[in-house]
Coordinates of C-alpha atoms in Angstrom, one line a residue:
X560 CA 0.0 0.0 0.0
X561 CA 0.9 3.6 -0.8
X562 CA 2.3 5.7 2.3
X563 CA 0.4 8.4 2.5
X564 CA 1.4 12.0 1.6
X565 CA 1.4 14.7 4.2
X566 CA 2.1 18.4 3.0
X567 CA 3.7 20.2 5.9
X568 CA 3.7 24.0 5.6
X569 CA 5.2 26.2 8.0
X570 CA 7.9 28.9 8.0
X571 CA 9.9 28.4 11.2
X572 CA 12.4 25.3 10.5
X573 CA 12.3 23.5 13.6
X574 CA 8.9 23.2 13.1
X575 CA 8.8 21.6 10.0
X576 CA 11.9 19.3 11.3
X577 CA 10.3 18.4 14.2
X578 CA 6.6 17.4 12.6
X579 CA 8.3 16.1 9.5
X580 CA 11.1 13.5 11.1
X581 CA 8.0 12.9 13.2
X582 CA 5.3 11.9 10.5
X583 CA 8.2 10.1 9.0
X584 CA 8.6 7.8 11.7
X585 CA 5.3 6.7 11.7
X586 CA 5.4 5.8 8.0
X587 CA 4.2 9.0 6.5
X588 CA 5.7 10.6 3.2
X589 CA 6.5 14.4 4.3
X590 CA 6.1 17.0 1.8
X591 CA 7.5 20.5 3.4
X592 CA 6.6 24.2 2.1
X593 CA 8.4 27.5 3.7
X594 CA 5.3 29.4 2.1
X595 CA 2.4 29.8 0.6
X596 CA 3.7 29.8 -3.3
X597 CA 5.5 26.9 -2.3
X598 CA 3.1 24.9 -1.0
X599 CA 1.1 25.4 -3.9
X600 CA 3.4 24.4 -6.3
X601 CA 3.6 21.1 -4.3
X602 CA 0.1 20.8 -4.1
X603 CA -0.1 21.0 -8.4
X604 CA 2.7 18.8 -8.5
X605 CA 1.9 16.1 -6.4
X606 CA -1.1 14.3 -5.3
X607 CA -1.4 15.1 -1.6
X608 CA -3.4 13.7 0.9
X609 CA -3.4 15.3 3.8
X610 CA -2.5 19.1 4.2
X611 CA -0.9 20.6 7.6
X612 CA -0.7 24.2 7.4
X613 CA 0.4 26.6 9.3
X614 CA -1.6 30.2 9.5
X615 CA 0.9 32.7 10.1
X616 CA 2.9 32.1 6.8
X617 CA 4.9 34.9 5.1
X618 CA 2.8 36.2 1.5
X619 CA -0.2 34.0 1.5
X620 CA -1.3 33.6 5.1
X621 CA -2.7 29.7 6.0
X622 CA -6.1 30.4 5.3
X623 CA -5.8 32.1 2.2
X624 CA -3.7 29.0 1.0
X625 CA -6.3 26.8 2.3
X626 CA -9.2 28.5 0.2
X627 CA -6.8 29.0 -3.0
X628 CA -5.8 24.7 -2.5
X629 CA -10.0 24.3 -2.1
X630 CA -10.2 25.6 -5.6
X631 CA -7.9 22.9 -6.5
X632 CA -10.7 19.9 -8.0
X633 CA -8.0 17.1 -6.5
X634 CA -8.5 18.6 -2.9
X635 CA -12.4 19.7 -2.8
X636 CA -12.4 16.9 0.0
X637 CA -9.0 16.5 1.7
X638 CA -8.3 16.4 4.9
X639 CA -6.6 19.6 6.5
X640 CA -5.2 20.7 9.9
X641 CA -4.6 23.7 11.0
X642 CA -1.6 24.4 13.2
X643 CA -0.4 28.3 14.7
X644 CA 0.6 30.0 17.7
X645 CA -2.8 31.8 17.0
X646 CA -5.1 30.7 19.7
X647 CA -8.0 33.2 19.6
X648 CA -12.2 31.2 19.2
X649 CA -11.7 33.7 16.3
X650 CA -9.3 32.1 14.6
X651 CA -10.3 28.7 15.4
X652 CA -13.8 28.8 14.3
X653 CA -12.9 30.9 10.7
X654 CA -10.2 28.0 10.4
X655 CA -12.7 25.2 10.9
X656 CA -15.6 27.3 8.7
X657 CA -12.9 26.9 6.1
X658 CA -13.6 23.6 5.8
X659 CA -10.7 22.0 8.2
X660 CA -10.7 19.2 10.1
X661 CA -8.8 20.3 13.1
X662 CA -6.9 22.9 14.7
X663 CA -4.3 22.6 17.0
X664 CA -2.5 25.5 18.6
X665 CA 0.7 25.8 19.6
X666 CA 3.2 24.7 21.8
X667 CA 1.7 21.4 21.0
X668 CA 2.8 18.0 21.8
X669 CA 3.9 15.7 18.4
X670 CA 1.5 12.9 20.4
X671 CA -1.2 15.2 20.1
X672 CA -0.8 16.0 16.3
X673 CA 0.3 12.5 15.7
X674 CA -2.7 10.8 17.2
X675 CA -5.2 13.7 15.4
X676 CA -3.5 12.8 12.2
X677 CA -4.2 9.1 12.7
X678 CA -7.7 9.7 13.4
X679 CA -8.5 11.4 10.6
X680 CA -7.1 8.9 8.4
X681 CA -9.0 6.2 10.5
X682 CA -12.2 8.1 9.8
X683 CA -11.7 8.3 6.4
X684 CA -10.4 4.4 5.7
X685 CA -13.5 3.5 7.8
X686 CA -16.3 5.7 6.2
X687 CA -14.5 3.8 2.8
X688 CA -14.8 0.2 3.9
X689 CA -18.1 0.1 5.5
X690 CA -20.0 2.0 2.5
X691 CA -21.5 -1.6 1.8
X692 CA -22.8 -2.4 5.1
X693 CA -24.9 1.0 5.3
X694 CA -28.3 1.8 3.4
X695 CA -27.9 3.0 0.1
X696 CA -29.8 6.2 0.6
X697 CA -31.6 8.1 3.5
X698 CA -34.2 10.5 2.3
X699 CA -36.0 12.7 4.9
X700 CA -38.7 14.9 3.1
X701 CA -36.0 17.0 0.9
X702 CA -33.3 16.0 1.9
X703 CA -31.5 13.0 0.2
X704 CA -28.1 11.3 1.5
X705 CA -26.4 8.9 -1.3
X706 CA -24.1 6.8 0.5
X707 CA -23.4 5.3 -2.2
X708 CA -22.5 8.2 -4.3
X709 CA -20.9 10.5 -1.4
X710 CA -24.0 13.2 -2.1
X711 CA -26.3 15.2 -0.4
X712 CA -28.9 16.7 -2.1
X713 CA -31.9 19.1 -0.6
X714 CA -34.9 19.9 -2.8
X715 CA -33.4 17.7 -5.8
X716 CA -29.8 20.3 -5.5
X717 CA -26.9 18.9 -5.1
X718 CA -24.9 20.4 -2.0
X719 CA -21.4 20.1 -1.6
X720 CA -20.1 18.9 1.9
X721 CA -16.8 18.0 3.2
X722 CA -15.8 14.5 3.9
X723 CA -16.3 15.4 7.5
X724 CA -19.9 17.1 7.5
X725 CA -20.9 14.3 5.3
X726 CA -19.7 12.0 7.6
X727 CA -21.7 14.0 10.7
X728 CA -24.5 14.1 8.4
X729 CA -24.9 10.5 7.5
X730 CA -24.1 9.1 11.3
X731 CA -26.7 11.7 12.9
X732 CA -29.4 10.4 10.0
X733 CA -28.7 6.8 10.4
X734 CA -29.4 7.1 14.0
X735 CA -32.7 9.1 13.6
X736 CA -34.0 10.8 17.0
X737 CA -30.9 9.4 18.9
X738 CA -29.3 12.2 21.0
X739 CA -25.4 12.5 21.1
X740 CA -23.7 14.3 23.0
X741 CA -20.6 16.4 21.8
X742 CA -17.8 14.2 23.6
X743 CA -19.8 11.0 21.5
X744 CA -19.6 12.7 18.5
X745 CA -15.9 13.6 18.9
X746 CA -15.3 10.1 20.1
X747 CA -17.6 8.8 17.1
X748 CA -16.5 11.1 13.6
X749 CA -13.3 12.4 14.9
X750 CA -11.7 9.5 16.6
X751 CA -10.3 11.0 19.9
X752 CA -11.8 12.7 23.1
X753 CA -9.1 13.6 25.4
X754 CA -7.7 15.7 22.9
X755 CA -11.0 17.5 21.6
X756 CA -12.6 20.7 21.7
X757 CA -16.6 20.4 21.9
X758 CA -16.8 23.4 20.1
X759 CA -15.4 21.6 16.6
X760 CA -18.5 19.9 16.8
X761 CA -20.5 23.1 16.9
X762 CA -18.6 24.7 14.2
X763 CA -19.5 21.4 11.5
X764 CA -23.2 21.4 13.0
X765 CA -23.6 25.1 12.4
X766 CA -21.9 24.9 9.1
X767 CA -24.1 21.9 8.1
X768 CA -27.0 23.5 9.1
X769 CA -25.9 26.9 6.4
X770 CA -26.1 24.1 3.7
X771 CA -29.1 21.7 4.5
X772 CA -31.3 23.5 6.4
X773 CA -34.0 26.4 4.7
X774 CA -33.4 28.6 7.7
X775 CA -30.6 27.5 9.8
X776 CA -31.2 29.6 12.8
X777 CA -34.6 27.5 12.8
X778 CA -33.7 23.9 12.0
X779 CA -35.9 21.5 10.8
X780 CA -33.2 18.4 10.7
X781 CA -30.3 18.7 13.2
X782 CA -31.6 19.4 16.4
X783 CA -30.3 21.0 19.6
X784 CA -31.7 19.1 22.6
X785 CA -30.1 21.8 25.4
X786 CA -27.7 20.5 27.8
X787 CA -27.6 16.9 26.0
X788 CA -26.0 17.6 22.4
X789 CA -27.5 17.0 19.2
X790 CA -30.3 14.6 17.0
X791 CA -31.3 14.2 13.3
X792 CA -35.1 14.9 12.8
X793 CA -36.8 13.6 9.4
X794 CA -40.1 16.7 9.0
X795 CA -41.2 14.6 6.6
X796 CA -43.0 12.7 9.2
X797 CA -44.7 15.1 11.1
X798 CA -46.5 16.5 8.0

Protein backbone atom coordinates (compact mmCIF):
# COMPACT_ATOMS: atom_id res chain seq x y z
CA UNK A 1 0.00 0.00 0.00
CA UNK A 2 0.90 3.58 -0.77
CA UNK A 3 2.33 5.66 2.29
CA UNK A 4 0.35 8.43 2.51
CA UNK A 5 1.36 11.98 1.63
CA UNK A 6 1.37 14.66 4.24
CA UNK A 7 2.13 18.42 2.98
CA UNK A 8 3.70 20.21 5.92
CA UNK A 9 3.73 24.04 5.56
CA UNK A 10 5.23 26.21 7.99
CA UNK A 11 7.86 28.88 8.04
CA UNK A 12 9.92 28.38 11.18
CA UNK A 13 12.40 25.31 10.51
CA UNK A 14 12.29 23.51 13.57
CA UNK A 15 8.86 23.16 13.07
CA UNK A 16 8.79 21.64 10.03
CA UNK A 17 11.88 19.31 11.29
CA UNK A 18 10.28 18.37 14.17
CA UNK A 19 6.64 17.40 12.62
CA UNK A 20 8.34 16.09 9.53
CA UNK A 21 11.07 13.47 11.13
CA UNK A 22 8.04 12.88 13.18
CA UNK A 23 5.28 11.95 10.49
CA UNK A 24 8.20 10.08 8.96
CA UNK A 25 8.59 7.75 11.69
CA UNK A 26 5.28 6.66 11.74
CA UNK A 27 5.39 5.84 7.98
CA UNK A 28 4.16 9.02 6.46
CA UNK A 29 5.67 10.62 3.24
CA UNK A 30 6.54 14.38 4.33
CA UNK A 31 6.14 17.02 1.83
CA UNK A 32 7.53 20.51 3.39
CA UNK A 33 6.61 24.16 2.05
CA UNK A 34 8.39 27.46 3.72
CA UNK A 35 5.35 29.40 2.14
CA UNK A 36 2.37 29.81 0.56
CA UNK A 37 3.70 29.84 -3.33
CA UNK A 38 5.47 26.87 -2.28
CA UNK A 39 3.13 24.89 -1.05
CA UNK A 40 1.07 25.39 -3.93
CA UNK A 41 3.44 24.43 -6.29
CA UNK A 42 3.65 21.11 -4.32
CA UNK A 43 0.06 20.77 -4.08
CA UNK A 44 -0.14 21.03 -8.41
CA UNK A 45 2.68 18.76 -8.47
CA UNK A 46 1.88 16.08 -6.37
CA UNK A 47 -1.09 14.26 -5.34
CA UNK A 48 -1.39 15.10 -1.59
CA UNK A 49 -3.44 13.69 0.92
CA UNK A 50 -3.41 15.27 3.79
CA UNK A 51 -2.52 19.09 4.16
CA UNK A 52 -0.86 20.56 7.57
CA UNK A 53 -0.68 24.18 7.39
CA UNK A 54 0.35 26.63 9.29
CA UNK A 55 -1.58 30.23 9.49
CA UNK A 56 0.93 32.72 10.12
CA UNK A 57 2.89 32.13 6.82
CA UNK A 58 4.89 34.90 5.11
CA UNK A 59 2.77 36.20 1.49
CA UNK A 60 -0.20 33.96 1.45
CA UNK A 61 -1.34 33.56 5.06
CA UNK A 62 -2.73 29.69 6.01
CA UNK A 63 -6.14 30.37 5.31
CA UNK A 64 -5.79 32.15 2.16
CA UNK A 65 -3.72 28.96 0.97
CA UNK A 66 -6.33 26.78 2.32
CA UNK A 67 -9.21 28.48 0.24
CA UNK A 68 -6.84 29.04 -2.98
CA UNK A 69 -5.77 24.73 -2.55
CA UNK A 70 -9.99 24.31 -2.11
CA UNK A 71 -10.19 25.57 -5.59
CA UNK A 72 -7.89 22.87 -6.45
CA UNK A 73 -10.75 19.95 -8.03
CA UNK A 74 -7.95 17.08 -6.54
CA UNK A 75 -8.47 18.60 -2.91
CA UNK A 76 -12.44 19.69 -2.84
CA UNK A 77 -12.36 16.86 0.00
CA UNK A 78 -8.96 16.47 1.69
CA UNK A 79 -8.26 16.43 4.91
CA UNK A 80 -6.63 19.58 6.47
CA UNK A 81 -5.22 20.66 9.87
CA UNK A 82 -4.60 23.73 11.01
CA UNK A 83 -1.64 24.44 13.18
CA UNK A 84 -0.43 28.26 14.67
CA UNK A 85 0.61 30.02 17.67
CA UNK A 86 -2.83 31.84 17.03
CA UNK A 87 -5.15 30.74 19.71
CA UNK A 88 -7.98 33.22 19.58
CA UNK A 89 -12.20 31.21 19.24
CA UNK A 90 -11.72 33.71 16.30
CA UNK A 91 -9.29 32.12 14.57
CA UNK A 92 -10.27 28.69 15.37
CA UNK A 93 -13.83 28.79 14.31
CA UNK A 94 -12.94 30.92 10.70
CA UNK A 95 -10.17 28.04 10.41
CA UNK A 96 -12.66 25.23 10.90
CA UNK A 97 -15.62 27.30 8.71
CA UNK A 98 -12.85 26.94 6.11
CA UNK A 99 -13.59 23.58 5.84
CA UNK A 100 -10.71 22.04 8.24
CA UNK A 101 -10.68 19.21 10.05
CA UNK A 102 -8.82 20.29 13.15
CA UNK A 103 -6.86 22.88 14.69
CA UNK A 104 -4.25 22.59 17.04
CA UNK A 105 -2.49 25.49 18.56
CA UNK A 106 0.74 25.83 19.64
CA UNK A 107 3.24 24.71 21.75
CA UNK A 108 1.70 21.45 20.97
CA UNK A 109 2.83 18.02 21.84
CA UNK A 110 3.94 15.71 18.42
CA UNK A 111 1.48 12.92 20.43
CA UNK A 112 -1.21 15.16 20.14
CA UNK A 113 -0.75 16.02 16.35
CA UNK A 114 0.30 12.54 15.67
CA UNK A 115 -2.71 10.79 17.17
CA UNK A 116 -5.24 13.67 15.36
CA UNK A 117 -3.46 12.82 12.22
CA UNK A 118 -4.19 9.11 12.72
CA UNK A 119 -7.65 9.69 13.43
CA UNK A 120 -8.50 11.37 10.60
CA UNK A 121 -7.13 8.88 8.36
CA UNK A 122 -9.01 6.21 10.51
CA UNK A 123 -12.21 8.09 9.79
CA UNK A 124 -11.73 8.27 6.42
CA UNK A 125 -10.41 4.36 5.66
CA UNK A 126 -13.54 3.52 7.83
CA UNK A 127 -16.35 5.68 6.25
CA UNK A 128 -14.54 3.79 2.77
CA UNK A 129 -14.82 0.20 3.87
CA UNK A 130 -18.10 0.12 5.55
CA UNK A 131 -19.99 2.03 2.53
CA UNK A 132 -21.46 -1.60 1.79
CA UNK A 133 -22.84 -2.38 5.10
CA UNK A 134 -24.89 0.98 5.33
CA UNK A 135 -28.34 1.79 3.45
CA UNK A 136 -27.94 2.95 0.14
CA UNK A 137 -29.82 6.25 0.63
CA UNK A 138 -31.57 8.06 3.53
CA UNK A 139 -34.22 10.51 2.31
CA UNK A 140 -35.99 12.66 4.93
CA UNK A 141 -38.69 14.86 3.07
CA UNK A 142 -36.01 17.01 0.88
CA UNK A 143 -33.28 16.04 1.92
CA UNK A 144 -31.47 12.99 0.17
CA UNK A 145 -28.12 11.26 1.52
CA UNK A 146 -26.42 8.91 -1.27
CA UNK A 147 -24.14 6.80 0.50
CA UNK A 148 -23.37 5.32 -2.21
CA UNK A 149 -22.46 8.24 -4.25
CA UNK A 150 -20.87 10.46 -1.43
CA UNK A 151 -24.04 13.17 -2.09
CA UNK A 152 -26.31 15.22 -0.40
CA UNK A 153 -28.86 16.67 -2.09
CA UNK A 154 -31.90 19.06 -0.59
CA UNK A 155 -34.90 19.95 -2.85
CA UNK A 156 -33.45 17.73 -5.76
CA UNK A 157 -29.80 20.27 -5.50
CA UNK A 158 -26.93 18.85 -5.06
CA UNK A 159 -24.91 20.43 -2.01
CA UNK A 160 -21.43 20.09 -1.63
CA UNK A 161 -20.09 18.90 1.90
CA UNK A 162 -16.83 18.01 3.21
CA UNK A 163 -15.85 14.53 3.86
CA UNK A 164 -16.26 15.43 7.53
CA UNK A 165 -19.85 17.06 7.50
CA UNK A 166 -20.86 14.26 5.34
CA UNK A 167 -19.74 12.04 7.63
CA UNK A 168 -21.71 13.98 10.74
CA UNK A 169 -24.52 14.09 8.43
CA UNK A 170 -24.91 10.52 7.54
CA UNK A 171 -24.07 9.08 11.30
CA UNK A 172 -26.73 11.65 12.95
CA UNK A 173 -29.36 10.40 9.97
CA UNK A 174 -28.67 6.80 10.38
CA UNK A 175 -29.36 7.13 14.00
CA UNK A 176 -32.69 9.06 13.57
CA UNK A 177 -34.04 10.75 16.95
CA UNK A 178 -30.86 9.39 18.92
CA UNK A 179 -29.30 12.20 21.01
CA UNK A 180 -25.40 12.45 21.12
CA UNK A 181 -23.67 14.30 22.97
CA UNK A 182 -20.63 16.42 21.83
CA UNK A 183 -17.79 14.19 23.58
CA UNK A 184 -19.84 11.04 21.54
CA UNK A 185 -19.59 12.71 18.47
CA UNK A 186 -15.91 13.65 18.89
CA UNK A 187 -15.32 10.14 20.09
CA UNK A 188 -17.62 8.75 17.12
CA UNK A 189 -16.48 11.14 13.64
CA UNK A 190 -13.34 12.40 14.90
CA UNK A 191 -11.70 9.53 16.62
CA UNK A 192 -10.32 10.99 19.93
CA UNK A 193 -11.84 12.68 23.09
CA UNK A 194 -9.14 13.61 25.43
CA UNK A 195 -7.75 15.72 22.85
CA UNK A 196 -10.98 17.48 21.58
CA UNK A 197 -12.61 20.70 21.65
CA UNK A 198 -16.59 20.36 21.95
CA UNK A 199 -16.81 23.37 20.12
CA UNK A 200 -15.45 21.62 16.62
CA UNK A 201 -18.47 19.93 16.76
CA UNK A 202 -20.55 23.10 16.88
CA UNK A 203 -18.63 24.66 14.16
CA UNK A 204 -19.51 21.35 11.49
CA UNK A 205 -23.24 21.43 13.00
CA UNK A 206 -23.59 25.11 12.42
CA UNK A 207 -21.88 24.93 9.10
CA UNK A 208 -24.06 21.89 8.09
CA UNK A 209 -27.01 23.48 9.06
CA UNK A 210 -25.86 26.86 6.36
CA UNK A 211 -26.06 24.10 3.65
CA UNK A 212 -29.13 21.74 4.48
CA UNK A 213 -31.31 23.45 6.40
CA UNK A 214 -34.03 26.44 4.71
CA UNK A 215 -33.38 28.60 7.68
CA UNK A 216 -30.63 27.47 9.78
CA UNK A 217 -31.24 29.58 12.76
CA UNK A 218 -34.55 27.53 12.82
CA UNK A 219 -33.65 23.92 11.98
CA UNK A 220 -35.93 21.45 10.82
CA UNK A 221 -33.19 18.38 10.66
CA UNK A 222 -30.29 18.73 13.23
CA UNK A 223 -31.57 19.40 16.39
CA UNK A 224 -30.33 20.96 19.60
CA UNK A 225 -31.72 19.10 22.63
CA UNK A 226 -30.08 21.78 25.40
CA UNK A 227 -27.65 20.51 27.80
CA UNK A 228 -27.57 16.94 26.03
CA UNK A 229 -25.96 17.55 22.37
CA UNK A 230 -27.51 16.99 19.19
CA UNK A 231 -30.27 14.61 16.96
CA UNK A 232 -31.29 14.19 13.35
CA UNK A 233 -35.14 14.86 12.83
CA UNK A 234 -36.77 13.62 9.44
CA UNK A 235 -40.05 16.67 8.95
CA UNK A 236 -41.17 14.57 6.59
CA UNK A 237 -43.03 12.72 9.21
CA UNK A 238 -44.66 15.13 11.06
CA UNK A 239 -46.54 16.50 7.97
Amino acid sequence: MAKKKILVVDDDPAILELVGYNLSKEGYEVLKAYDGEEALKIANDEDVDMFIVDIMLPGIDGFELVRKIRAIEKYKNTPVIFLSAKGEEFDKVLGLELGADDYITKPFSVRELLARVKAIFRRLSTATQSKEERPKKIIAKDLEIDVEKYEVKVRGKKVNLTPLEFELLRFLAENEGKVFSRDVLLDKLWGYDYYGDTRTVDVHIRRLRTKIEEDPSNPKYIITVRGKGYKFRDPGKED
